[in-house]
């Protein structure tokens, strides 16, 4: 099976050599450090981690600040830049210089923030003065004299005429001058004798007149606004100079990235150490190591230090260990389907090698167009060659590549080439002419996969020493279901009833065996036969192989028909090709997504439910992890 056996490593070493040994383990990437600290134990990661976090924050800030000034290559196409051990050591030895550059960048950033604040304030002042630009009175002359007061204010436009009427009553020694009219507000200048101050201010209050304070401005509003706009220009120039200085320092971007990746790994190394137990001068660490890597790990550790003790043992019976899968190269892309569901139990069965052939066949049947298969394989093949991707993204692209091959094969079998665009005879039949045949094939494939799941469940029982359970819980069901299936064929219908009856009697007699009373044993056994409806439902679920395949073909034919309708002249031919290209690409994308989802669904619900135990924890070793560069030797 493809679940890699794990060994538990016990490592004793000198405390002064802890990071030397962890450095070895990190470069090997083959040991997952076990946390020996109790959950409730207070963790004090100490000053080392705080200092590294501070450096990481500074480096992250610098990277984000200078990045807009550098034209970076897309690592999706070029891969991460490689950095050698020698270059890394050289950069680390000069890190004080680089962090002083970051201090300069911090100062520039502080000045930029200050300028942004000033700019916002100036813009607010310009907006404040804008309604008053028509007033030709110097703002410093507003206020009061010994006999009169001059104030500027705004009043809601809807009450402006009422306000004028009120001010004209009683021969008030006052004058109102309209300066500007906005949509909602009227801007006015009011001059009045101080003898009428109380009466005027009462009216201003009644009409909600908002009095403006221009104390910080000189000259007319237009002159004050012009000065503010000049200040805006000065701010923009100052900002330009600072940005130019930052641009000049953008040459350090790659250095910042390298140091960032270096300190991320240093932090991970130190956090790993905090999972160990230590004394004043020594430490004890445990780790999970894949069995094939044991010899290499032991050799490298002993090469790094003579003062260590290292030992390996099998996991205890009740001990859970992380799951690492190792499958043939052709099966690896299908691990994605299982990983998105749940990794297998460490002592369970890896389903990938058994599931892969079914997934390959089902995906192709659901799209089943040779032209679409070519497009899918060519696009995913191009991505595999040109894009520097790894992990789950790599597996997804490879899965689509294999799915494209299956789609091409089934498309040729069913005679579908971009729907009916290219008319080639099918190798077997056209599903539109004989859908029943394809439906029977779908049920047959589903039945085979369900049988396979039951057999795997029996294998699991046998492996665990439960031979009787395998015979009674899986063997009898296989006999009963086989008898029922044989009813569908006239040649075998005669003795099918005997096989089905033998299986049914066996199930009735054995499925209640855990019950204490005879009555309960019988009723439990009898009721277990109801589970046959679940198997029937599972088989019917495979009809989606036919349904999705038909949908792909019909949509492709509709696209072709629509395109041909507009192909009546030169312009029509242009639209025809556009409809075909866009329509078929859309159909490929939608049906490939549907095939991926429904093929996965058949594995999760119909296949895995028969034997699969998930819940495994992925193997997560201490290893070099980088965001920006590839730290090779």
Coordinates of C-alpha atoms in Angstrom, one line a residue:
X1 CA 0.0 0.0 0.0
X2 CA 1.0 3.5 -0.6
X3 CA 0.9 4.8 3.0
X4 CA 4.6 5.2 3.9
X5 CA 5.6 3.5 7.2
X6 CA 6.7 5.9 9.9
X7 CA 9.4 5.5 12.6
X8 CA 9.5 7.5 15.8
X9 CA 12.9 9.1 16.2
X10 CA 14.4 9.7 19.7
X11 CA 17.2 12.3 19.7
X12 CA 19.4 13.3 22.6
X13 CA 21.9 16.0 22.1
X14 CA 23.8 18.9 23.6
X15 CA 21.9 22.1 24.0
X16 CA 24.8 24.1 22.4
X17 CA 24.4 22.0 19.2
X18 CA 20.6 22.2 19.0
X19 CA 20.5 24.5 16.0
X20 CA 23.2 22.6 14.2
X21 CA 21.1 19.5 14.4
X22 CA 17.9 21.2 13.6
X23 CA 19.6 22.8 10.6
X24 CA 20.4 19.3 9.4
X25 CA 16.8 18.1 9.9
X26 CA 15.5 21.2 8.1
X27 CA 17.6 20.7 5.1
X28 CA 16.7 17.0 4.9
X29 CA 13.0 17.8 5.2
X30 CA 12.3 14.3 6.5
X31 CA 11.4 14.7 10.1
X32 CA 8.2 16.1 11.7
X33 CA 9.0 17.2 15.2
X34 CA 6.7 15.9 17.8
X35 CA 5.4 18.4 20.4
X36 CA 6.5 17.1 23.8
X37 CA 5.0 20.0 25.7
X38 CA 1.7 19.7 27.4
X39 CA -1.1 21.7 25.8
X40 CA -1.8 23.6 29.0
X41 CA 1.9 24.3 29.5
X42 CA 2.7 28.0 29.2
X43 CA 4.8 28.6 26.2
X44 CA 7.4 31.3 26.4
X45 CA 9.1 31.5 23.0
X46 CA 11.6 34.0 24.4
X47 CA 13.5 36.9 23.1
X48 CA 14.9 35.0 20.1
X49 CA 11.5 34.7 18.5
X50 CA 10.6 38.3 19.3
X51 CA 13.7 39.5 17.7
X52 CA 13.1 37.4 14.6
X53 CA 9.5 38.6 14.4
X54 CA 10.7 42.2 14.6
X55 CA 13.1 41.6 11.7
X56 CA 10.4 39.9 9.7
X57 CA 8.0 42.8 10.2
X58 CA 10.7 45.3 9.0
X59 CA 11.6 43.2 6.0
X60 CA 7.9 42.7 5.0
X61 CA 7.4 46.4 5.3
X62 CA 10.4 47.2 3.1
X63 CA 9.4 44.6 0.5
X64 CA 5.9 46.1 0.2
X65 CA 7.2 49.7 0.1
X66 CA 9.8 49.2 -2.7
X67 CA 8.0 46.5 -4.7
X68 CA 5.9 49.0 -6.8
X69 CA 9.2 50.5 -8.2
X70 CA 10.5 47.2 -9.5
X71 CA 9.3 45.3 -12.5
X72 CA 9.3 41.7 -11.2
X73 CA 9.3 38.5 -13.2
X74 CA 6.3 36.2 -12.7
X75 CA 7.7 33.3 -10.8
X76 CA 4.8 31.2 -12.2
X77 CA 6.7 31.2 -15.4
X78 CA 10.3 31.7 -14.3
X79 CA 10.3 29.9 -10.9
X80 CA 11.9 31.3 -7.8
X81 CA 15.3 32.8 -8.1
X82 CA 18.0 30.5 -6.7
X83 CA 20.3 31.7 -4.0
X84 CA 23.4 29.7 -3.0
X85 CA 24.6 29.1 0.5
X86 CA 27.6 31.3 -0.1
X87 CA 25.5 34.2 -1.3
X88 CA 23.2 33.8 1.6
X89 CA 26.1 33.8 4.1
X90 CA 27.5 37.0 2.5
X91 CA 24.1 38.8 2.8
X92 CA 23.7 37.7 6.4
X93 CA 27.1 39.0 7.3
X94 CA 26.1 42.5 6.0
X95 CA 22.5 42.5 7.3
X96 CA 23.2 45.5 9.6
X97 CA 23.8 47.6 6.4
X98 CA 20.5 46.3 4.9
X99 CA 18.5 47.0 8.0
X100 CA 19.9 50.6 8.1
X101 CA 18.5 50.9 4.6
X102 CA 15.1 49.8 6.0
X103 CA 15.4 52.5 8.7
X104 CA 15.8 55.0 5.9
X105 CA 12.8 53.6 4.2
X106 CA 10.8 53.9 7.4
X107 CA 11.8 57.5 7.7
X108 CA 10.7 58.1 4.1
X109 CA 7.4 56.4 4.8
X110 CA 6.9 58.5 7.9
X111 CA 7.4 61.6 5.8
X112 CA 5.0 60.4 3.2
X113 CA 2.4 59.8 5.9
X114 CA 3.0 63.3 7.1
X115 CA 2.6 64.7 3.6
X116 CA -0.6 62.8 3.1
X117 CA -2.0 64.4 6.3
X118 CA -1.0 67.9 5.2
X119 CA -2.4 67.2 1.7
X120 CA -5.8 66.2 3.2
X121 CA -5.9 69.3 5.4
X122 CA -5.1 71.6 2.5
X123 CA -7.7 70.0 0.2
X124 CA -10.3 70.4 3.0
X125 CA -9.4 74.1 3.3
X126 CA -9.8 74.6 -0.5
X127 CA -13.2 72.9 -0.4
X128 CA -14.1 75.2 2.5
X129 CA -13.2 78.3 0.6
X130 CA -14.6 77.2 -2.7
X131 CA -18.2 78.6 -2.2
X132 CA -16.7 82.0 -1.2
X133 CA -14.4 82.6 -4.2
X134 CA -16.8 85.3 -5.5
X135 CA -16.4 87.4 -2.4
X136 CA -13.9 90.2 -3.0
X137 CA -13.5 91.2 0.6
X138 CA -10.3 90.2 2.4
X139 CA -11.2 87.6 5.0
X140 CA -9.2 89.2 7.7
X141 CA -11.5 92.2 7.5
X142 CA -14.5 90.2 8.6
X143 CA -15.4 90.4 12.3
X144 CA -16.4 93.4 14.3
X145 CA -15.7 97.1 14.7
X146 CA -16.8 99.5 17.4
X147 CA -20.2 100.0 15.8
X148 CA -20.7 97.1 13.3
X149 CA -20.2 93.4 12.7
X150 CA -19.5 91.6 9.5
X151 CA -20.1 87.8 9.4
X152 CA -20.2 85.2 6.7
X153 CA -22.5 82.2 6.9
X154 CA -24.6 79.7 5.1
X155 CA -28.3 79.1 5.3
X156 CA -30.5 76.4 3.9
X157 CA -31.6 77.5 0.5
X158 CA -35.2 76.6 1.1
X159 CA -35.6 79.3 3.8
X160 CA -33.4 81.9 2.3
X161 CA -36.3 84.1 1.1
X162 CA -38.1 83.9 4.4
X163 CA -34.8 84.9 6.1
X164 CA -34.6 88.0 3.9
X165 CA -38.2 88.9 4.7
X166 CA -37.5 88.6 8.4
X167 CA -34.4 90.7 8.2
X168 CA -36.3 93.5 6.4
X169 CA -38.9 93.7 9.1
X170 CA -38.7 96.4 11.7
X171 CA -36.2 98.5 9.7
X172 CA -33.2 96.6 11.1
X173 CA -29.9 98.3 10.6
X174 CA -28.6 95.3 8.7
X175 CA -27.6 94.3 5.2
X176 CA -27.6 90.8 3.6
X177 CA -25.4 90.1 0.5
X178 CA -25.8 86.9 -1.4
X179 CA -22.3 85.6 -2.3
X180 CA -23.1 82.2 -3.8
X181 CA -26.0 79.8 -4.2
X182 CA -25.5 76.0 -3.9
X183 CA -27.9 73.2 -4.4
X184 CA -28.9 73.1 -0.7
X185 CA -27.1 76.1 0.8
X186 CA -27.0 79.8 0.2
X187 CA -23.8 81.6 1.2
X188 CA -24.3 85.1 2.5
X189 CA -22.4 88.0 4.0
X190 CA -24.3 89.9 6.8
X191 CA -23.4 93.4 8.0
X192 CA -25.3 94.9 10.9
X193 CA -25.1 97.7 13.6
X194 CA -24.1 96.5 17.0
X195 CA -27.2 98.2 18.5
X196 CA -29.3 95.5 16.7
X197 CA -26.9 92.6 17.6
X198 CA -29.3 90.7 19.8
X199 CA -32.2 90.9 17.4
X200 CA -30.0 89.9 14.3
X201 CA -28.4 87.0 16.1
X202 CA -31.8 85.9 17.2
X203 CA -32.9 85.7 13.6
X204 CA -29.7 84.0 12.6
X205 CA -30.4 81.4 15.2
X206 CA -34.0 80.9 14.2
X207 CA -33.0 80.3 10.6
X208 CA -30.1 78.0 11.4
X209 CA -27.5 80.2 9.8
X210 CA -24.1 78.6 10.1
X211 CA -21.4 81.2 10.8
X212 CA -18.0 80.6 9.2
X213 CA -14.7 81.3 10.9
X214 CA -12.0 82.5 8.5
X215 CA -9.5 83.5 11.2
X216 CA -6.6 81.4 9.7
X217 CA -6.9 82.9 6.2
X218 CA -5.7 86.2 4.7
X219 CA -6.7 87.9 1.5
X220 CA -9.8 87.3 -0.4
X221 CA -11.1 83.7 -0.6
X222 CA -9.8 83.4 -4.1
X223 CA -6.4 84.6 -3.1
X224 CA -6.3 82.2 0.0
X225 CA -7.4 79.3 -2.2
X226 CA -4.7 80.1 -4.7
X227 CA -2.1 80.0 -2.0
X228 CA -3.4 76.7 -0.8
X229 CA -3.1 75.3 -4.3
X230 CA 0.5 76.4 -4.4
X231 CA 1.0 74.5 -1.2
X232 CA -0.5 71.4 -2.8
X233 CA 2.1 71.7 -5.6
X234 CA 4.8 71.9 -3.0
X235 CA 3.5 68.8 -1.3
X236 CA 3.4 67.0 -4.6
X237 CA 7.0 68.0 -5.3
X238 CA 8.2 66.9 -1.9
X239 CA 6.4 63.6 -2.3
X240 CA 8.0 63.1 -5.7
X241 CA 11.5 63.6 -4.2
X242 CA 10.8 61.1 -1.5
X243 CA 9.4 58.5 -3.9
X244 CA 12.5 59.0 -6.0
X245 CA 14.7 58.3 -3.0
X246 CA 12.6 55.1 -2.3
X247 CA 13.0 54.1 -5.9
X248 CA 16.7 54.5 -5.7
X249 CA 16.6 52.0 -2.8
X250 CA 14.4 49.5 -4.6
X251 CA 17.6 47.8 -5.8
X252 CA 17.6 46.1 -2.4
X253 CA 14.3 44.3 -3.0
X254 CA 15.8 40.9 -3.8
X255 CA 18.1 41.3 -0.7
X256 CA 15.0 42.0 1.5
X257 CA 13.3 38.9 0.0
X258 CA 16.2 36.6 0.7
X259 CA 16.6 37.8 4.2
X260 CA 12.9 37.5 4.8
X261 CA 12.9 33.8 3.6
X262 CA 16.0 33.2 5.7
X263 CA 14.4 34.5 8.9
X264 CA 11.1 32.6 8.2
X265 CA 13.1 29.4 8.3
X266 CA 15.1 30.5 11.3
X267 CA 11.9 31.1 13.2
X268 CA 10.5 27.7 12.2
X269 CA 13.7 26.1 13.4
X270 CA 13.5 27.8 16.8
X271 CA 9.8 27.0 17.1
X272 CA 10.6 23.4 16.5
X273 CA 13.1 23.4 19.3
X274 CA 10.4 24.7 21.7
X275 CA 8.6 21.4 21.1
X276 CA 11.5 19.5 22.7
X277 CA 12.4 18.9 26.3
X278 CA 15.7 20.3 27.6
X279 CA 17.8 20.6 30.7
X280 CA 20.6 23.1 31.4
X281 CA 23.0 21.4 28.9
X282 CA 21.1 18.8 26.9
X283 CA 17.8 18.3 25.1
X284 CA 15.5 15.4 24.1
X285 CA 13.5 15.5 20.9
X286 CA 11.1 13.2 19.2
X287 CA 10.2 13.2 15.5
X288 CA 8.3 11.1 12.9
X289 CA 10.6 10.0 10.1
X290 CA 9.5 8.0 7.0
X291 CA 11.0 4.5 7.1
X292 CA 12.9 4.9 3.8
X293 CA 14.5 8.1 5.2
X294 CA 15.7 6.7 8.5
X295 CA 19.2 5.7 7.4
X296 CA 19.8 9.0 5.7
X297 CA 18.6 11.0 8.7
X298 CA 20.7 9.0 11.2
X299 CA 23.8 9.3 9.0
X300 CA 23.5 13.1 8.5
X301 CA 22.8 13.7 12.3
X302 CA 25.8 11.6 13.3
X303 CA 28.0 13.4 10.7
X304 CA 26.9 16.8 12.3
X305 CA 27.8 15.8 15.9
X306 CA 29.5 13.0 17.8
X307 CA 27.7 13.9 21.0
X308 CA 24.2 12.6 20.1
X309 CA 22.2 9.5 20.7
X310 CA 19.6 8.7 18.1
X311 CA 17.2 5.8 18.0
X312 CA 14.2 4.8 15.9
X313 CA 11.2 2.6 16.9
X314 CA 7.8 1.6 15.4
X315 CA 4.8 3.6 16.5
X316 CA 2.9 2.1 19.5
X317 CA -0.4 0.3 18.6
X318 CA -2.6 3.1 19.9
X319 CA -0.4 5.9 18.5
X320 CA -1.4 8.0 15.5
X321 CA 1.3 9.1 13.2
X322 CA 1.2 11.5 10.2
X323 CA 0.3 10.2 6.8
X324 CA 2.7 10.4 3.8
X325 CA 1.5 8.9 0.5
X326 CA 3.8 7.3 -2.1
X327 CA 2.2 6.2 -5.3
X328 CA 3.4 5.4 -8.8
X329 CA 3.9 8.6 -10.9
X330 CA 0.8 8.0 -13.0
X331 CA -1.4 7.7 -9.8
X332 CA 0.1 10.8 -8.0
X333 CA -2.3 13.4 -9.7
X334 CA -5.3 11.4 -8.4
X335 CA -4.1 11.9 -4.8
X336 CA -5.6 15.4 -5.1
X337 CA -9.1 13.9 -5.1
X338 CA -8.4 12.0 -1.8
X339 CA -6.5 15.0 -0.2
X340 CA -9.6 17.2 -0.8
X341 CA -11.7 14.6 1.0
X342 CA -9.6 13.4 3.8
X343 CA -6.2 11.7 4.0
X344 CA -6.5 8.0 4.9
X345 CA -6.2 6.8 8.5
X346 CA -2.5 6.0 9.1
X347 CA -3.4 2.3 9.5
X348 CA -6.1 2.3 6.8
X349 CA -6.0 1.8 3.0
X350 CA -4.7 4.3 0.6
X351 CA -7.5 4.4 -2.0
X352 CA -5.7 6.2 -4.7
X353 CA -4.3 3.3 -6.7
X354 CA -7.7 1.6 -6.7
X355 CA -9.7 4.8 -7.4
X356 CA -7.5 6.2 -10.2
X357 CA -8.6 3.9 -13.1
X358 CA -12.3 4.5 -12.3
X359 CA -11.8 8.3 -12.0
X360 CA -9.9 8.3 -15.3
X361 CA -12.7 6.4 -17.1
X362 CA -15.6 8.4 -15.4
X363 CA -14.0 11.8 -16.2
X364 CA -13.7 10.9 -19.9
X365 CA -17.2 9.5 -20.2
X366 CA -18.7 12.7 -18.6
X367 CA -17.1 15.0 -21.2
X368 CA -16.7 12.4 -24.0
X369 CA -15.7 14.7 -26.9
X370 CA -12.5 13.9 -28.7
X371 CA -11.9 17.6 -29.7
X372 CA -12.5 18.8 -26.2
X373 CA -10.1 16.1 -25.0
X374 CA -7.4 17.4 -27.3
X375 CA -8.0 21.0 -26.1
X376 CA -7.9 20.0 -22.5
X377 CA -4.7 17.9 -22.8
X378 CA -2.9 20.5 -24.9
X379 CA -3.8 23.4 -22.5
X380 CA -2.9 21.4 -19.4
X381 CA 0.2 20.0 -21.1
X382 CA 1.4 23.5 -22.0
X383 CA 0.8 24.6 -18.3
X384 CA 2.8 21.6 -17.1
X385 CA 5.7 22.5 -19.3
X386 CA 5.7 26.3 -18.9
X387 CA 4.4 27.0 -15.4
X388 CA 6.6 26.5 -12.4
X389 CA 3.9 25.1 -10.2
X390 CA 4.1 22.4 -7.5
X391 CA 2.0 20.8 -4.8
X392 CA -1.8 20.6 -5.3
X393 CA -1.8 23.0 -8.3
X394 CA 0.6 20.7 -10.1
X395 CA -1.5 17.6 -9.3
X396 CA -4.7 19.4 -10.6
X397 CA -3.1 20.3 -13.9
X398 CA -1.8 16.8 -14.3
X399 CA -5.2 15.4 -13.4
X400 CA -6.8 17.6 -16.2
X401 CA -4.1 16.4 -18.6
X402 CA -5.0 12.7 -17.9
X403 CA -8.7 13.6 -18.0
X404 CA -8.2 15.1 -21.4
X405 CA -6.7 11.9 -22.7
X406 CA -9.6 9.9 -21.3
X407 CA -12.0 12.5 -22.9
X408 CA -10.3 12.0 -26.3
X409 CA -10.6 8.3 -26.1
X410 CA -14.3 8.3 -25.1
X411 CA -15.0 11.0 -27.7
X412 CA -13.5 8.8 -30.4
X413 CA -15.6 5.8 -29.1
X414 CA -18.8 7.9 -29.2
X415 CA -17.9 9.7 -32.5
X416 CA -18.1 13.2 -31.0
X417 CA -15.5 15.8 -32.4
X418 CA -16.5 19.3 -31.2
X419 CA -20.1 18.0 -31.2
X420 CA -21.0 17.3 -34.8
X421 CA -18.5 19.8 -36.3
X422 CA -16.2 17.1 -37.6
X423 CA -18.2 14.1 -38.8
X424 CA -16.2 10.9 -38.1
X425 CA -17.9 7.6 -37.4
X426 CA -17.9 6.4 -33.8
X427 CA -15.7 3.5 -32.8
X428 CA -18.6 2.0 -30.9
X429 CA -21.9 4.0 -31.1
X430 CA -23.4 7.5 -30.8
X431 CA -25.0 8.0 -27.4
X432 CA -27.7 10.1 -29.0
X433 CA -28.7 7.2 -31.2
X434 CA -28.6 4.6 -28.5
X435 CA -28.6 6.1 -25.0
X436 CA -29.8 2.9 -23.3
X437 CA -26.6 1.1 -24.3
X438 CA -24.5 3.8 -22.6
X439 CA -26.7 3.8 -19.6
X440 CA -26.2 0.0 -19.2
X441 CA -22.5 0.6 -19.5
X442 CA -22.7 3.3 -16.8
X443 CA -24.5 0.9 -14.4
X444 CA -22.0 -1.9 -15.2
X445 CA -19.0 0.4 -14.4
X446 CA -20.8 1.5 -11.2
X447 CA -21.5 -2.1 -10.2
X448 CA -17.8 -3.0 -10.8
X449 CA -16.6 -0.1 -8.6
X450 CA -19.1 -1.0 -5.8
X451 CA -18.0 -4.6 -5.9
X452 CA -14.4 -3.4 -5.7
X453 CA -15.2 -1.3 -2.7
X454 CA -16.8 -4.3 -0.9
X455 CA -13.8 -6.5 -1.7
X456 CA -11.5 -3.8 -0.3
X457 CA -13.5 -3.8 2.9
X458 CA -13.2 -7.6 3.1
X459 CA -9.4 -7.2 2.5
X460 CA -9.3 -4.7 5.4
X461 CA -11.0 -7.2 7.7
X462 CA -8.7 -10.1 6.6
X463 CA -5.7 -7.9 7.2
X464 CA -6.9 -7.2 10.7
X465 CA -7.4 -10.9 11.4
X466 CA -11.2 -10.8 11.0
X467 CA -11.7 -13.5 8.4
X468 CA -15.2 -14.5 9.7
X469 CA -16.3 -10.9 9.4
X470 CA -15.0 -10.7 5.9
X471 CA -17.0 -13.7 4.9
X472 CA -20.2 -12.7 6.6
X473 CA -20.3 -9.0 6.1
X474 CA -18.8 -8.7 2.7
X475 CA -18.8 -12.2 1.2
X476 CA -22.5 -12.8 1.7
X477 CA -23.4 -9.4 0.3
X478 CA -21.4 -10.2 -2.8
X479 CA -23.3 -13.5 -3.2
X480 CA -26.7 -11.8 -2.6
X481 CA -26.0 -8.9 -5.0
X482 CA -24.6 -11.2 -7.7
X483 CA -27.7 -13.3 -7.5
X484 CA -29.9 -10.2 -8.0
X485 CA -27.7 -9.0 -10.9
X486 CA -28.0 -12.3 -12.6
X487 CA -31.8 -11.9 -12.8
X488 CA -31.1 -9.2 -15.5
X489 CA -29.7 -11.8 -17.9
X490 CA -32.0 -14.4 -19.3
X491 CA -29.2 -17.0 -19.5
X492 CA -28.6 -16.9 -15.8
X493 CA -32.0 -16.0 -14.5
X494 CA -32.9 -19.6 -13.9
X495 CA -30.4 -20.2 -11.1
X496 CA -30.0 -16.6 -10.0
X497 CA -32.8 -17.1 -7.5
X498 CA -30.8 -19.9 -5.7
X499 CA -27.7 -17.7 -5.5
X500 CA -29.7 -14.7 -4.3
X501 CA -31.6 -16.8 -1.8
X502 CA -28.4 -18.4 -0.4
X503 CA -26.9 -14.9 0.1
X504 CA -30.1 -13.6 1.7
X505 CA -30.4 -16.5 4.1
X506 CA -26.7 -16.1 5.0
X507 CA -27.2 -12.4 5.7
X508 CA -30.4 -13.1 7.8
X509 CA -28.5 -15.6 9.9
X510 CA -25.3 -13.6 10.4
X511 CA -26.0 -9.9 10.4
X512 CA -27.6 -10.0 13.9
X513 CA -24.8 -12.0 15.4
X514 CA -23.8 -9.3 17.9
X515 CA -27.3 -9.3 19.4
X516 CA -27.9 -11.4 22.6
X517 CA -31.4 -12.8 22.1
X518 CA -32.4 -15.1 19.2
X519 CA -35.3 -12.9 18.3
X520 CA -33.1 -9.8 18.0
X521 CA -30.5 -11.8 16.0
X522 CA -33.2 -12.8 13.5
X523 CA -34.9 -9.4 13.2
X524 CA -31.6 -7.6 12.8
X525 CA -30.5 -10.1 10.2
X526 CA -33.8 -9.8 8.4
X527 CA -33.7 -5.9 8.5
X528 CA -30.2 -5.9 7.1
X529 CA -31.6 -7.0 3.8
X530 CA -33.1 -3.5 3.5
X531 CA -29.6 -2.3 2.8
X532 CA -30.0 -3.6 -0.7
X533 CA -31.9 -0.3 -1.4
X534 CA -28.6 1.6 -0.6
X535 CA -26.7 -0.5 -3.1
X536 CA -29.5 0.0 -5.7
X537 CA -29.3 3.8 -5.1
X538 CA -25.5 3.7 -5.5
X539 CA -25.8 2.0 -8.9
X540 CA -28.4 4.4 -10.1
X541 CA -26.1 7.3 -9.2
X542 CA -23.7 6.2 -12.0
X543 CA -26.4 7.2 -14.5
X544 CA -24.7 10.7 -14.3
X545 CA -22.0 9.2 -16.6
X546 CA -24.6 9.1 -19.4
X547 CA -26.3 12.4 -18.4
X548 CA -23.2 14.6 -18.4
X549 CA -21.9 13.0 -21.5
X550 CA -25.1 13.7 -23.4
X551 CA -25.2 17.3 -22.1
X552 CA -21.7 18.0 -23.4
X553 CA -22.6 16.7 -26.9
X554 CA -26.0 18.4 -27.1
X555 CA -24.5 21.8 -26.0
X556 CA -21.7 21.4 -28.5
X557 CA -24.2 20.7 -31.3
X558 CA -26.3 23.8 -30.3
X559 CA -23.1 26.0 -30.5
X560 CA -22.4 24.6 -34.0
X561 CA -26.0 25.3 -35.1
X562 CA -26.0 28.9 -33.8
X563 CA -22.6 29.5 -35.5
X564 CA -23.7 28.2 -38.8
X565 CA -26.8 30.4 -38.8
X566 CA -24.7 33.5 -38.9
X567 CA -22.2 32.2 -41.5
X568 CA -23.8 33.7 -44.5
X569 CA -21.2 36.3 -45.6
X570 CA -17.7 37.5 -44.8
X571 CA -18.8 39.3 -41.6
X572 CA -21.0 36.4 -40.7
X573 CA -18.0 34.0 -41.0
X574 CA -16.1 36.2 -38.5
X575 CA -19.0 35.9 -36.1
X576 CA -19.3 32.2 -36.8
X577 CA -15.7 31.5 -35.8
X578 CA -16.1 33.8 -32.8
X579 CA -19.2 31.9 -31.6
X580 CA -17.6 28.5 -32.2
X581 CA -14.3 29.4 -30.4
X582 CA -16.0 31.1 -27.4
X583 CA -18.8 28.6 -27.2
X584 CA -16.7 25.5 -27.3
X585 CA -14.1 26.9 -24.9
X586 CA -17.0 27.7 -22.5
X587 CA -18.4 24.2 -23.0
X588 CA -15.0 22.6 -22.3
X589 CA -14.5 24.6 -19.1
X590 CA -18.0 24.0 -17.7
X591 CA -18.1 20.3 -18.5
X592 CA -14.5 19.7 -17.3
X593 CA -15.5 21.3 -14.0
X594 CA -18.7 19.2 -13.9
X595 CA -16.8 16.0 -14.7
X596 CA -14.2 16.8 -12.0
X597 CA -16.9 17.4 -9.4
X598 CA -19.2 14.5 -10.3
X599 CA -16.3 12.0 -10.7
X600 CA -15.1 13.0 -7.3
X601 CA -18.6 12.7 -5.9
X602 CA -18.9 9.1 -7.1
X603 CA -15.6 8.3 -5.3
X604 CA -16.6 10.0 -2.1
X605 CA -20.1 8.7 -1.8
X606 CA -20.4 5.5 -3.7
X607 CA -16.9 4.1 -3.5
X608 CA -15.2 5.4 -0.3
X609 CA -18.3 4.6 1.8
X610 CA -17.7 0.9 1.3
X611 CA -14.2 0.7 2.9
X612 CA -12.5 4.0 3.5
X613 CA -11.4 5.4 6.8
X614 CA -10.2 9.0 6.6
X615 CA -9.0 11.4 9.2
X616 CA -5.3 11.1 8.6
X617 CA -3.0 14.0 9.5
X618 CA -0.6 15.1 6.7
X619 CA 3.1 14.6 7.2
X620 CA 4.5 18.1 7.8
X621 CA 8.2 17.9 8.3
X622 CA 10.6 20.6 9.3
X623 CA 11.9 21.8 6.0
X624 CA 13.1 24.9 4.1
X625 CA 10.0 26.9 3.2
X626 CA 10.4 30.0 1.1
X627 CA 8.1 32.6 -0.3
X628 CA 10.4 34.4 -2.7
X629 CA 13.6 32.5 -3.4
X630 CA 14.9 29.0 -3.8
X631 CA 17.6 28.4 -1.2
X632 CA 19.6 25.6 -2.7
X633 CA 23.0 24.5 -1.6

